[in-house]
Amino acid sequence: MAALNVHKPANLIPALRIALRGHALLENPRFNKGTGFTLKERKTFGLEGRLPYRTNSLDEQCERAYAQLNQRDTPIRKNTFLQSLKDQNWVLYYSLLARHLKELIPIIYTPTEAEAIASYSHVFRRSDGLFLSYPDEDIMEEMFLEQTRGRDIELIVVTDAEAILGIDASSLIGGIDPSKSLSVTLDVGTNNEDLLNDPLYVGWPERRIRGEDYDRFVDKFVQLVRKYHPHCLLHFEDFGVTNAHRILDRYRDTHAVFNDDIQGTGAVTLACIMSAIRVSSRGRESASSPTKKKLSDQRYILFGAGSAGMGIAVQLRDAIVSADGLSRAEANRLFWMIDRVGLLHENLRDQSVTEHTREFVRPADEGWGEDEEHVSLLQVVKKVRPTVLIGCSTSAGAFSKEVVEAMMDGLDEGAHPIILPLSNPSRLAEAVPKDLMHWTNGRALIATGSPFESVKMKVDGKDMEFFIAECNNALIYPGLGFGSILSNSRKVTDTMLIAGAKRLAALSPAISSTDDGEYNGASLLPDFGDSPQVNFEVGVTVAEQAVREGTSTADWSGSTDEEREKAVQEVRRRAEKMVWVPIYPEYIYDPSGLNDA
């Protein structure tokens, strides 16, 4: 990935004019450099005598912080240390994470962050972001303006905390300036009995509001965003399955909104399947077995029809419509959705089908009879003969040897089954890669929702090593956000998402390493350690698409086709200028300059 290095030259990192001095400067995590302040800056900003004698480079500070981190003997203690570091010095925090990305993501994200969030009410920590609680609905606008007035905000990440596992990686991986982002919690209560009975719980200790009251509260917040920051990206994070799709659909045509659990997961899975199809199509073209090179040539079984599963189905369907020219109804017929009640088909009771799964329900005339209402995964695999099997069920082991062998029996000779057990954490995966590779004699093309070790085995007498792609939405959603912000897009369109997915697929190591023949075991997606560079490329592509289709409202994007095509050529240069990297800029004292985060 060296060719995708997004190191930012010093001449593109402008000096900052700062109004803070002395203790106030050292206490501000956005501006604090600690021992990184130069001798000139120490004198200018009244820091002499407030810091130890020696000046440290950022490299030296990261080395010291990493050594201190490693003295913590448990993931949760490491998480606490990193949170403390963030509260002190943003640049040092992000720089340390960037240098040890693969090692530290599990500390600040799944699985450790879930434990940290669960114990939030029992740990003293600095509050971060804006908390809007239902009892304060009448003064929501005042609270909103208190934190946002006068700020240049490009990204707002909002959650109603019904799910608690996510973090936002837009600054760490996506290159979005953290000073131009705002995290918001909409506290609408909780149904967690442990929290309701906890006297130390710091949230609103009532059951979650639902229905019209919930919708009104969320809408009031969204309208404040639209009123005061009409050009920012609004990112919905960790909303529960009952609200996630509904809220996204409600606002996606009136504002630039995004849900990474739905669209990010869908886009990264689309990229993975695009990559797998290209790998599978190489080296096996014949008259008797024509290569299935298109998305519309595949048959898709999705095991799990929650937010992630539906997000994947919709994203794949929309890509098929866009890329291969099928109608929406024709594309829907390429999918078989299986939920807790089995295959979704017309003979099921109405309450088993939701608004968002309805158009994927299989017709009764396919033979899914009333006498066999619950149709199992194995039954569907045997009848449908899928080429793609996707798991979002959190049902560990559901992709059994019998299911996988039935899938293999239904494929053309020499074909590669595309199998994506995406449930996480790893203990909930529908199958483990080692089993899948042995059951398919090394032919399966695999991606998982959590990291797995490579699989070493003999295939037809040859020693092989298969690297397992991690289908992590952080490989794409920060870039989608970056591209939307760069282009100042009025909305996040399906074509922008598809363009980003195509770019991610093109960066697949498996594609570049199988140009001359059969699949050699390379990963279907780039390594997560390269995610900052990957997301930069995704962001450039997304912004180019927004400019081409006229979704961009940037003053440089043009209004005619000719002007837009010229503007497309400018996107990469503007991206390089805008991308935020954790490097200390030079400070210039200016009493009228920046004085807060």
Coordinates of C-alpha atoms in Angstrom, one line a residue:
M1 CA 0.0 0.0 0.0
A2 CA 3.0 2.3 -0.1
A3 CA 1.6 3.9 -3.3
L4 CA -1.4 5.1 -1.3
N5 CA 0.6 6.9 1.3
V6 CA -1.3 10.0 2.5
H7 CA 1.6 11.7 4.3
K8 CA 0.9 15.4 4.2
P9 CA 3.8 17.6 3.3
A10 CA 4.6 20.3 5.8
N11 CA 3.7 23.1 3.3
L12 CA 0.1 21.8 3.4
I13 CA -0.2 22.0 7.2
P14 CA -0.9 25.7 7.9
A15 CA 0.2 27.5 11.0
L16 CA -2.6 28.0 13.6
R17 CA -3.3 31.4 15.1
I18 CA -4.0 30.7 18.8
A19 CA -5.4 33.1 21.4
L20 CA -4.8 30.8 24.4
R21 CA -1.7 31.2 26.6
G22 CA -0.2 29.5 29.6
H23 CA -2.3 27.0 31.7
A24 CA -5.3 27.5 29.4
L25 CA -3.3 26.3 26.4
L26 CA -1.9 23.2 28.2
E27 CA -5.3 22.3 29.4
N28 CA -6.9 22.3 26.0
P29 CA -6.5 18.9 24.3
R30 CA -7.0 20.3 20.8
F31 CA -4.0 22.6 21.1
N32 CA -1.8 21.0 23.8
K33 CA 1.6 19.7 22.6
G34 CA 3.0 19.0 26.0
T35 CA 6.8 18.6 25.8
G36 CA 6.3 19.1 22.0
F37 CA 6.2 22.9 22.3
T38 CA 9.2 24.4 20.8
L39 CA 11.4 26.8 22.7
K40 CA 10.1 29.7 20.6
E41 CA 6.5 28.6 21.3
R42 CA 7.2 28.3 25.1
K43 CA 8.4 31.8 25.2
T44 CA 5.6 33.2 23.0
F45 CA 2.8 31.5 24.8
G46 CA 4.0 31.9 28.4
L47 CA 4.9 28.3 28.9
E48 CA 8.4 28.8 30.2
G49 CA 8.6 27.1 33.6
R50 CA 5.4 25.1 33.0
L51 CA 7.2 22.3 31.2
P52 CA 10.3 20.2 31.7
Y53 CA 13.5 21.5 30.1
R54 CA 13.8 19.2 27.1
T55 CA 11.7 19.5 24.0
N56 CA 10.4 16.2 22.5
S57 CA 9.5 15.3 18.9
L58 CA 6.2 13.7 18.3
D59 CA 8.0 10.4 17.6
E60 CA 9.6 10.6 21.0
Q61 CA 6.3 11.4 22.7
C62 CA 4.7 8.4 20.9
E63 CA 7.5 6.1 22.0
R64 CA 7.1 7.2 25.7
A65 CA 3.3 6.9 25.5
Y66 CA 3.4 3.4 23.9
A67 CA 5.8 2.2 26.7
Q68 CA 3.5 3.6 29.3
L69 CA 0.5 1.9 27.6
N70 CA 2.2 -1.4 27.6
Q71 CA 2.6 -1.2 31.4
R72 CA -1.2 -1.7 31.6
D73 CA -1.9 -5.4 31.9
T74 CA -5.5 -5.6 30.8
P75 CA -7.4 -4.3 27.7
I76 CA -9.7 -2.2 29.9
R77 CA -6.8 -0.5 31.6
K78 CA -5.2 0.2 28.3
N79 CA -8.5 1.6 27.1
T80 CA -8.7 3.9 30.2
F81 CA -5.1 5.1 29.5
L82 CA -5.9 5.9 25.9
Q83 CA -9.0 7.8 26.9
S84 CA -6.9 9.8 29.4
L85 CA -4.4 10.6 26.7
K86 CA -7.1 11.8 24.4
D87 CA -8.4 14.1 27.1
Q88 CA -4.9 15.7 27.3
N89 CA -3.6 15.8 23.7
W90 CA -5.5 15.0 20.5
V91 CA -2.6 14.9 18.2
L92 CA -0.5 12.6 20.4
Y93 CA -3.6 10.3 20.9
Y94 CA -4.3 9.9 17.2
S95 CA -0.7 9.7 16.2
L96 CA -0.1 6.9 18.7
L97 CA -3.1 5.0 17.4
A98 CA -2.1 5.5 13.8
R99 CA 1.3 4.0 14.4
H100 CA -0.2 0.8 16.1
L101 CA -3.5 0.7 14.3
K102 CA -4.2 -3.0 14.1
E103 CA -3.0 -3.6 17.7
L104 CA -4.9 -0.8 19.3
I105 CA -8.2 -0.8 17.4
P106 CA -9.4 -3.8 19.5
I107 CA -8.6 -1.7 22.6
I108 CA -10.6 1.4 21.6
Y109 CA -13.2 -0.6 19.7
T110 CA -14.8 -4.0 19.9
P111 CA -14.4 -5.9 22.2
T112 CA -12.9 -3.6 24.8
E113 CA -15.0 -0.5 24.2
A114 CA -18.2 -2.4 25.1
E115 CA -16.9 -3.0 28.6
A116 CA -15.8 0.6 28.9
I117 CA -19.2 1.9 27.9
A118 CA -21.0 -0.5 30.2
S119 CA -19.1 0.8 33.2
Y120 CA -19.4 4.5 32.1
S121 CA -21.5 5.5 35.2
H122 CA -18.9 4.0 37.5
V123 CA -15.8 5.7 36.1
F124 CA -14.8 9.4 36.5
R125 CA -13.9 10.6 33.0
R126 CA -14.1 13.9 31.1
S127 CA -17.4 14.3 29.4
D128 CA -17.1 14.6 25.6
G129 CA -19.7 15.8 23.2
L130 CA -23.2 17.1 23.5
F131 CA -25.9 15.3 25.6
L132 CA -29.5 16.0 24.8
S133 CA -31.9 14.3 27.1
Y134 CA -35.6 13.9 26.6
P135 CA -36.7 15.8 29.7
D136 CA -34.8 18.9 28.3
E137 CA -36.6 18.8 25.0
D138 CA -37.9 22.3 25.5
I139 CA -34.4 23.8 25.8
M140 CA -32.8 21.6 23.1
E141 CA -32.1 24.5 20.8
E142 CA -30.4 26.5 23.5
M143 CA -28.1 23.6 24.5
F144 CA -27.3 22.9 20.9
L145 CA -26.3 26.4 20.2
E146 CA -24.2 26.7 23.3
Q147 CA -21.9 24.0 21.9
T148 CA -22.0 24.8 18.2
R149 CA -22.4 28.6 17.9
G150 CA -19.5 30.0 15.8
R151 CA -18.0 26.6 15.1
D152 CA -17.2 25.2 11.6
I153 CA -18.7 21.8 11.9
E154 CA -18.3 19.3 9.1
L155 CA -19.5 16.1 10.8
I156 CA -22.0 15.4 13.5
V157 CA -22.1 11.8 14.8
V158 CA -25.3 11.1 16.7
T159 CA -26.5 8.1 18.6
D160 CA -29.6 7.2 20.7
A161 CA -27.4 4.6 22.5
E162 CA -29.7 1.7 21.9
A163 CA -26.7 -0.2 20.7
I164 CA -23.4 0.6 22.4
L165 CA -20.6 -1.1 20.5
G166 CA -19.5 1.5 18.0
I167 CA -17.0 4.3 17.8
D168 CA -16.5 6.8 15.1
A169 CA -13.3 6.4 13.2
S170 CA -13.6 9.5 11.0
S171 CA -10.6 11.3 12.4
L172 CA -8.4 8.3 13.0
I173 CA -9.0 6.6 9.7
G174 CA -10.9 9.1 7.5
G175 CA -8.8 12.2 7.9
I176 CA -11.6 14.5 9.2
D177 CA -10.4 17.2 11.5
P178 CA -11.6 16.3 15.0
S179 CA -12.1 20.0 15.9
K180 CA -14.8 20.1 13.1
S181 CA -16.8 17.2 14.3
L182 CA -19.3 16.9 17.1
S183 CA -20.6 13.8 18.9
V184 CA -24.2 13.9 20.2
T185 CA -26.0 11.5 22.5
L186 CA -29.8 11.6 22.3
D187 CA -30.8 10.3 25.8
V188 CA -34.2 8.8 25.4
G189 CA -34.0 6.5 28.3
T190 CA -33.0 2.9 28.7
N191 CA -34.7 -0.5 28.9
N192 CA -31.6 -2.1 30.5
E193 CA -32.8 -3.2 33.9
D194 CA -29.3 -3.2 35.4
L195 CA -29.0 0.5 34.5
L196 CA -32.5 1.4 35.7
N197 CA -31.7 -0.1 39.1
D198 CA -28.2 1.4 39.4
P199 CA -28.2 4.4 41.7
L200 CA -25.1 5.7 40.1
Y201 CA -26.5 5.6 36.5
V202 CA -25.7 9.0 35.0
G203 CA -28.3 8.9 32.2
W204 CA -32.1 9.6 32.3
P205 CA -33.3 6.7 34.5
E206 CA -36.6 6.0 32.7
R207 CA -37.7 3.5 30.1
R208 CA -37.0 4.3 26.5
I209 CA -39.6 6.5 24.8
R210 CA -41.1 5.1 21.6
G211 CA -43.5 6.1 18.8
E212 CA -44.5 9.7 18.2
D213 CA -42.6 11.0 21.2
Y214 CA -39.4 9.4 20.0
D215 CA -39.8 10.6 16.4
R216 CA -40.6 14.1 17.5
F217 CA -37.5 14.3 19.7
V218 CA -35.2 13.0 17.0
D219 CA -36.8 15.2 14.3
K220 CA -36.3 18.3 16.5
F221 CA -32.6 17.5 16.7
V222 CA -32.3 16.9 12.9
Q223 CA -34.1 20.1 12.1
L224 CA -31.6 22.0 14.3
V225 CA -28.8 20.5 12.3
R226 CA -30.4 21.4 9.1
K227 CA -31.1 24.9 10.3
Y228 CA -27.7 25.8 11.7
H229 CA -25.3 23.5 9.8
P230 CA -27.1 22.6 6.6
H231 CA -23.9 21.5 4.8
C232 CA -22.5 19.1 7.5
L233 CA -22.7 15.3 7.3
L234 CA -25.0 13.8 9.8
H235 CA -23.9 10.3 10.8
F236 CA -26.3 8.0 12.6
E237 CA -24.4 5.6 14.8
D238 CA -25.6 2.6 16.7
F239 CA -29.4 3.1 16.4
G240 CA -31.4 -0.1 17.1
V241 CA -32.8 -2.2 14.4
T242 CA -36.4 -0.9 14.9
N243 CA -35.3 2.7 14.1
A244 CA -32.1 2.6 12.0
H245 CA -33.7 2.0 8.6
R246 CA -36.7 4.1 9.3
I247 CA -34.7 7.2 10.3
L248 CA -32.2 6.8 7.5
D249 CA -35.1 6.6 4.9
R250 CA -36.8 9.6 6.4
Y251 CA -34.0 12.0 6.1
R252 CA -31.7 10.7 3.3
D253 CA -33.3 12.8 0.5
T254 CA -33.3 16.1 2.5
H255 CA -29.9 16.1 4.1
A256 CA -26.5 14.4 3.8
V257 CA -27.1 11.6 6.3
F258 CA -25.4 8.2 6.7
N259 CA -25.6 5.1 8.8
D260 CA -22.5 3.0 8.9
D261 CA -24.2 0.0 10.3
I262 CA -26.5 -0.1 7.3
Q263 CA -24.7 1.6 4.4
G264 CA -21.1 1.1 5.6
T265 CA -21.6 -2.6 6.2
G266 CA -23.5 -2.9 2.9
A267 CA -20.8 -1.0 1.0
V268 CA -17.8 -3.0 2.3
T269 CA -19.6 -6.3 1.7
L270 CA -20.4 -5.1 -1.9
A271 CA -16.7 -4.4 -2.4
C272 CA -15.8 -7.8 -1.0
I273 CA -18.1 -9.6 -3.4
M274 CA -17.0 -7.5 -6.4
S275 CA -13.4 -8.5 -5.5
A276 CA -14.4 -12.2 -5.1
I277 CA -16.3 -12.3 -8.4
R278 CA -13.2 -10.9 -10.3
V279 CA -11.0 -13.4 -8.6
S280 CA -13.4 -16.3 -9.3
S281 CA -13.7 -15.4 -13.0
R282 CA -10.0 -15.7 -13.7
G283 CA -8.5 -18.8 -15.2
R284 CA -11.7 -20.9 -15.7
E285 CA -13.4 -19.5 -18.7
S286 CA -14.7 -22.3 -21.0
A287 CA -17.5 -22.8 -23.5
S288 CA -19.2 -25.4 -21.3
S289 CA -18.9 -23.3 -18.1
P290 CA -19.1 -19.6 -18.9
T291 CA -17.7 -17.3 -16.2
K292 CA -20.2 -15.5 -14.0
K293 CA -18.5 -12.1 -14.1
K294 CA -21.4 -9.9 -13.0
L295 CA -23.2 -9.2 -9.7
S296 CA -26.4 -10.2 -11.5
D297 CA -25.0 -13.6 -12.3
Q298 CA -24.9 -14.6 -8.7
R299 CA -27.5 -16.1 -6.4
Y300 CA -27.4 -14.7 -2.9
I301 CA -28.5 -16.2 0.4
L302 CA -28.4 -13.9 3.4
F303 CA -28.7 -15.6 6.8
G304 CA -29.9 -12.9 9.2
A305 CA -32.3 -10.1 8.2
G306 CA -31.5 -7.4 10.8
S307 CA -29.9 -4.0 10.2
A308 CA -26.7 -5.4 8.8
G309 CA -28.3 -8.1 6.7
M310 CA -30.8 -5.8 5.2
G311 CA -28.2 -3.1 4.6
I312 CA -26.1 -5.6 2.7
A313 CA -29.1 -6.8 0.7
V314 CA -30.2 -3.3 -0.3
Q315 CA -26.7 -2.2 -1.2
L316 CA -26.1 -5.3 -3.4
R317 CA -29.5 -4.9 -5.0
D318 CA -28.9 -1.2 -5.8
A319 CA -25.5 -2.0 -7.2
I320 CA -27.1 -4.7 -9.5
V321 CA -29.7 -2.2 -10.7
S322 CA -27.0 0.4 -11.3
A323 CA -24.3 -1.7 -12.8
D324 CA -26.2 -4.4 -14.7
G325 CA -29.4 -2.7 -15.7
L326 CA -31.9 -4.9 -14.0
S327 CA -35.1 -3.5 -12.6
R328 CA -35.5 -3.3 -8.9
A329 CA -38.0 -6.2 -8.9
E330 CA -35.7 -8.3 -11.1
A331 CA -32.7 -7.7 -8.8
N332 CA -34.8 -8.5 -5.7
R333 CA -35.4 -12.0 -7.1
L334 CA -31.7 -12.8 -6.8
F335 CA -31.9 -12.8 -3.0
W336 CA -33.1 -15.4 -0.5
M337 CA -33.4 -13.9 3.1
I338 CA -33.4 -16.2 6.1
D339 CA -34.3 -15.0 9.5
R340 CA -35.2 -16.6 12.8
V341 CA -38.4 -17.9 11.2
G342 CA -36.5 -19.5 8.4
L343 CA -36.8 -18.4 4.7
L344 CA -38.9 -15.3 4.3
H345 CA -41.7 -16.4 1.9
E346 CA -45.3 -15.4 1.2
N347 CA -46.8 -18.3 3.2
L348 CA -45.4 -17.0 6.5
R349 CA -47.6 -15.1 8.9
D350 CA -47.6 -11.3 8.3
Q351 CA -46.0 -10.5 11.6
S352 CA -42.9 -12.4 10.5
V353 CA -42.2 -9.9 7.7
T354 CA -41.2 -6.3 8.3
E355 CA -41.6 -3.3 6.1
H356 CA -37.9 -3.5 5.1
T357 CA -37.8 -7.2 4.3
R358 CA -41.1 -7.3 2.4
E359 CA -39.8 -6.8 -1.1
F360 CA -37.3 -9.6 -0.6
V361 CA -40.0 -12.1 0.4
R362 CA -40.1 -15.1 -2.0
P363 CA -43.3 -15.8 -3.8
A364 CA -45.5 -18.8 -2.9
D365 CA -45.4 -20.3 -6.3
E366 CA -41.8 -21.3 -5.9
G367 CA -42.9 -24.2 -3.8
W368 CA -42.3 -22.9 -0.3
G369 CA -45.6 -24.6 0.8
E370 CA -47.8 -23.9 3.8
D371 CA -47.1 -27.3 5.1
E372 CA -43.5 -26.4 5.4
E373 CA -43.7 -22.9 6.9
H374 CA -40.2 -22.9 8.5
V375 CA -37.7 -23.5 5.7
S376 CA -34.2 -24.1 6.9
L377 CA -30.9 -22.8 5.7
L378 CA -29.9 -26.2 4.4
Q379 CA -33.2 -26.6 2.5
V380 CA -32.7 -23.3 0.8
V381 CA -29.1 -24.0 -0.1
K382 CA -30.0 -27.3 -1.7
K383 CA -32.8 -25.8 -3.7
V384 CA -31.3 -22.4 -4.7
R385 CA -27.7 -23.6 -5.3
P386 CA -26.3 -20.2 -4.2
T387 CA -23.0 -18.8 -5.4
V388 CA -22.8 -16.3 -2.4
L389 CA -23.6 -17.2 1.2
I390 CA -23.6 -14.3 3.7
G391 CA -24.1 -14.6 7.5
C392 CA -25.3 -11.8 9.7
S393 CA -27.2 -13.9 12.2
T394 CA -24.8 -14.2 15.3
S395 CA -25.7 -17.9 15.1
A396 CA -22.3 -19.6 15.7
G397 CA -21.7 -22.6 13.5
A398 CA -24.7 -22.1 11.3
F399 CA -22.6 -22.6 8.2
S400 CA -22.1 -26.3 9.0
K401 CA -20.1 -28.8 6.9
E402 CA -23.4 -30.2 5.6
V403 CA -24.5 -26.7 4.5
V404 CA -21.2 -25.9 2.8
E405 CA -20.9 -29.2 1.1
A406 CA -24.4 -28.7 -0.3
M407 CA -23.4 -25.3 -1.6
M408 CA -20.3 -26.9 -3.3
D409 CA -22.5 -29.6 -4.9
G410 CA -24.7 -26.9 -6.5
L411 CA -21.8 -25.0 -8.1
D412 CA -20.3 -25.4 -11.6
E413 CA -17.1 -27.4 -11.7
G414 CA -14.1 -25.4 -10.7
A415 CA -16.2 -22.5 -9.3
H416 CA -15.3 -20.7 -6.0
P417 CA -18.0 -20.5 -3.4
I418 CA -18.1 -17.0 -1.9
I419 CA -18.8 -17.4 1.8
L420 CA -18.9 -14.5 4.2
P421 CA -19.6 -15.3 7.9
L422 CA -19.8 -11.7 9.1
S423 CA -21.2 -12.0 12.6
N424 CA -18.9 -10.7 15.3
P425 CA -17.2 -11.1 17.6
S426 CA -15.4 -14.1 16.3
R427 CA -17.1 -16.6 18.7
L428 CA -20.4 -15.8 17.0
A429 CA -19.2 -16.3 13.4
E430 CA -21.4 -18.7 11.3
A431 CA -18.2 -20.7 10.5
V432 CA -14.5 -20.4 11.0
P433 CA -12.2 -20.0 8.0
K434 CA -10.1 -23.0 8.7
D435 CA -13.1 -25.3 8.5
L436 CA -14.5 -23.6 5.4
M437 CA -11.2 -24.0 3.6
H438 CA -10.9 -27.7 4.4
W439 CA -14.5 -28.4 3.5
T440 CA -14.1 -26.8 0.1
N441 CA -10.5 -28.1 -0.6
G442 CA -9.2 -24.5 -0.6
R443 CA -11.7 -23.1 -3.1
A444 CA -13.8 -20.9 -0.8
L445 CA -13.4 -17.1 -1.1
I446 CA -13.9 -15.9 2.5
A447 CA -14.3 -12.7 4.4
T448 CA -15.2 -12.5 8.1
G449 CA -16.6 -9.8 10.4
S450 CA -13.8 -10.2 12.9
P451 CA -10.0 -10.8 12.4
F452 CA -9.0 -14.4 11.8
E453 CA -5.5 -15.9 11.3
S454 CA -4.5 -17.1 7.8
V455 CA -5.2 -20.8 6.9
K456 CA -2.3 -23.0 5.9
M457 CA -3.1 -26.3 4.1
K458 CA -2.2 -28.5 1.2
V459 CA -4.3 -28.1 -1.9
D460 CA -3.8 -30.8 -4.5
G461 CA -0.4 -31.5 -3.0
K462 CA 0.7 -27.9 -3.0
D463 CA 1.4 -25.9 0.2
M464 CA -1.0 -22.9 0.3
E465 CA -1.6 -20.0 2.7
F466 CA -5.0 -18.3 2.5
F467 CA -5.3 -14.8 4.0
I468 CA -8.7 -14.0 5.4
A469 CA -10.2 -10.6 4.6
E470 CA -11.8 -8.7 7.5
C471 CA -15.0 -7.3 6.1
N472 CA -14.8 -4.3 8.4
N473 CA -17.0 -1.3 7.5
A474 CA -14.2 1.0 8.8
L475 CA -12.4 0.1 5.6
I476 CA -14.9 2.3 3.7
Y477 CA -17.3 4.4 5.8
P478 CA -14.8 7.0 7.0
G479 CA -13.8 7.5 3.3
L480 CA -17.4 7.8 2.3
G481 CA -17.8 10.5 4.9
F482 CA -14.6 12.3 3.9
G483 CA -15.7 12.3 0.2
S484 CA -19.1 13.7 1.1
I485 CA -17.6 16.5 3.2
L486 CA -15.0 17.3 0.6
S487 CA -17.6 17.6 -2.1
N488 CA -20.1 19.4 0.2
S489 CA -22.7 16.9 -1.1
R490 CA -26.3 17.8 -0.5
K491 CA -27.0 14.0 0.2
V492 CA -25.2 10.7 0.2
T493 CA -26.5 8.9 -2.9
D494 CA -26.5 5.3 -3.8
T495 CA -24.1 6.0 -6.8
M496 CA -21.6 7.6 -4.4
L497 CA -21.7 4.5 -2.2
I498 CA -21.3 2.2 -5.2
A499 CA -18.4 4.3 -6.5
G500 CA -16.6 4.0 -3.1
A501 CA -17.2 0.2 -3.1
K502 CA -15.8 -0.2 -6.6
R503 CA -12.7 1.7 -5.6
L504 CA -12.2 -0.4 -2.5
A505 CA -12.6 -3.6 -4.5
A506 CA -10.0 -2.4 -7.0
L507 CA -7.5 -2.1 -4.1
S508 CA -7.9 -5.8 -3.2
P509 CA -4.6 -7.7 -2.9
A510 CA -6.4 -10.8 -4.4
I511 CA -7.1 -9.0 -7.6
S512 CA -3.6 -7.7 -8.2
S513 CA -2.1 -11.1 -7.4
T514 CA -4.3 -13.2 -9.6
D515 CA -3.9 -11.4 -12.9
D516 CA -2.1 -14.3 -14.5
G517 CA -4.2 -17.2 -13.3
E518 CA -5.7 -19.0 -10.3
Y519 CA -6.4 -17.5 -6.9
N520 CA -3.2 -17.7 -4.8
G521 CA -4.7 -17.1 -1.3
A522 CA -4.4 -13.3 -1.1
S523 CA -7.0 -11.3 0.9
L524 CA -10.1 -10.2 -0.8
L525 CA -9.8 -6.8 0.9
P526 CA -6.9 -4.5 1.9
D527 CA -5.3 -5.1 5.3
F528 CA -7.0 -3.1 8.1
G529 CA -3.6 -1.6 8.9
D530 CA -3.8 0.3 5.6
S531 CA -7.2 1.7 6.2
P532 CA -6.2 5.4 6.4
Q533 CA -4.7 5.2 2.9
V534 CA -7.6 3.1 1.6
N535 CA -10.2 5.5 2.9
F536 CA -8.4 8.4 1.4
E537 CA -8.7 6.7 -2.0
V538 CA -12.3 5.9 -1.3
G539 CA -13.0 9.5 -0.3
V540 CA -11.4 10.9 -3.5
T541 CA -13.6 8.6 -5.6
V542 CA -16.8 9.4 -3.7
A543 CA -16.1 13.1 -4.1
E544 CA -15.4 12.7 -7.8
Q545 CA -18.8 10.9 -8.2
A546 CA -20.6 13.6 -6.3
V547 CA -19.1 16.3 -8.6
R548 CA -19.9 14.3 -11.7
E549 CA -23.6 13.7 -10.8
G550 CA -24.2 17.3 -9.6
T551 CA -24.8 16.3 -6.0
S552 CA -21.8 18.5 -4.9
T553 CA -22.6 22.0 -3.7
A554 CA -19.0 23.1 -3.4
D555 CA -18.4 26.5 -5.0
W556 CA -15.6 24.9 -7.1
S557 CA -17.6 22.0 -8.5
G558 CA -19.2 23.8 -11.4
S559 CA -22.7 23.7 -12.9
T560 CA -22.2 22.4 -16.4
D561 CA -20.9 19.0 -17.5
E562 CA -17.8 20.6 -18.8
E563 CA -17.2 22.5 -15.6
R564 CA -17.8 19.4 -13.5
E565 CA -15.4 17.3 -15.5
K566 CA -12.7 20.0 -14.9
A567 CA -13.6 20.0 -11.2
V568 CA -13.2 16.3 -11.0
Q569 CA -9.5 16.7 -12.0
E570 CA -9.2 19.0 -8.9
V571 CA -10.6 16.6 -6.4
R572 CA -7.4 14.8 -5.4
R573 CA -5.4 18.0 -4.9
R574 CA -8.2 19.4 -2.7
A575 CA -8.4 16.1 -0.8
E576 CA -4.7 16.2 -0.1
K577 CA -5.1 19.8 1.2
M578 CA -8.1 19.0 3.4
V579 CA -7.1 15.6 4.9
W580 CA -6.3 15.9 8.6
V581 CA -3.2 14.1 9.9
P582 CA -2.0 14.0 13.6
I583 CA 1.0 16.3 13.2
Y584 CA 1.7 19.4 15.3
P585 CA 1.3 22.6 13.3
E586 CA 3.3 25.7 14.0
Y587 CA 1.5 28.1 16.5
I588 CA 1.3 31.9 16.1
Y589 CA 0.0 34.0 18.9
D590 CA -3.0 36.1 18.0
P591 CA -5.4 37.5 20.6
S592 CA -8.2 37.2 18.1
G593 CA -7.3 33.7 17.1
L594 CA -8.6 30.3 18.1
N595 CA -9.4 29.8 21.8
D596 CA -11.5 26.7 22.1
A597 CA -12.1 23.2 20.7

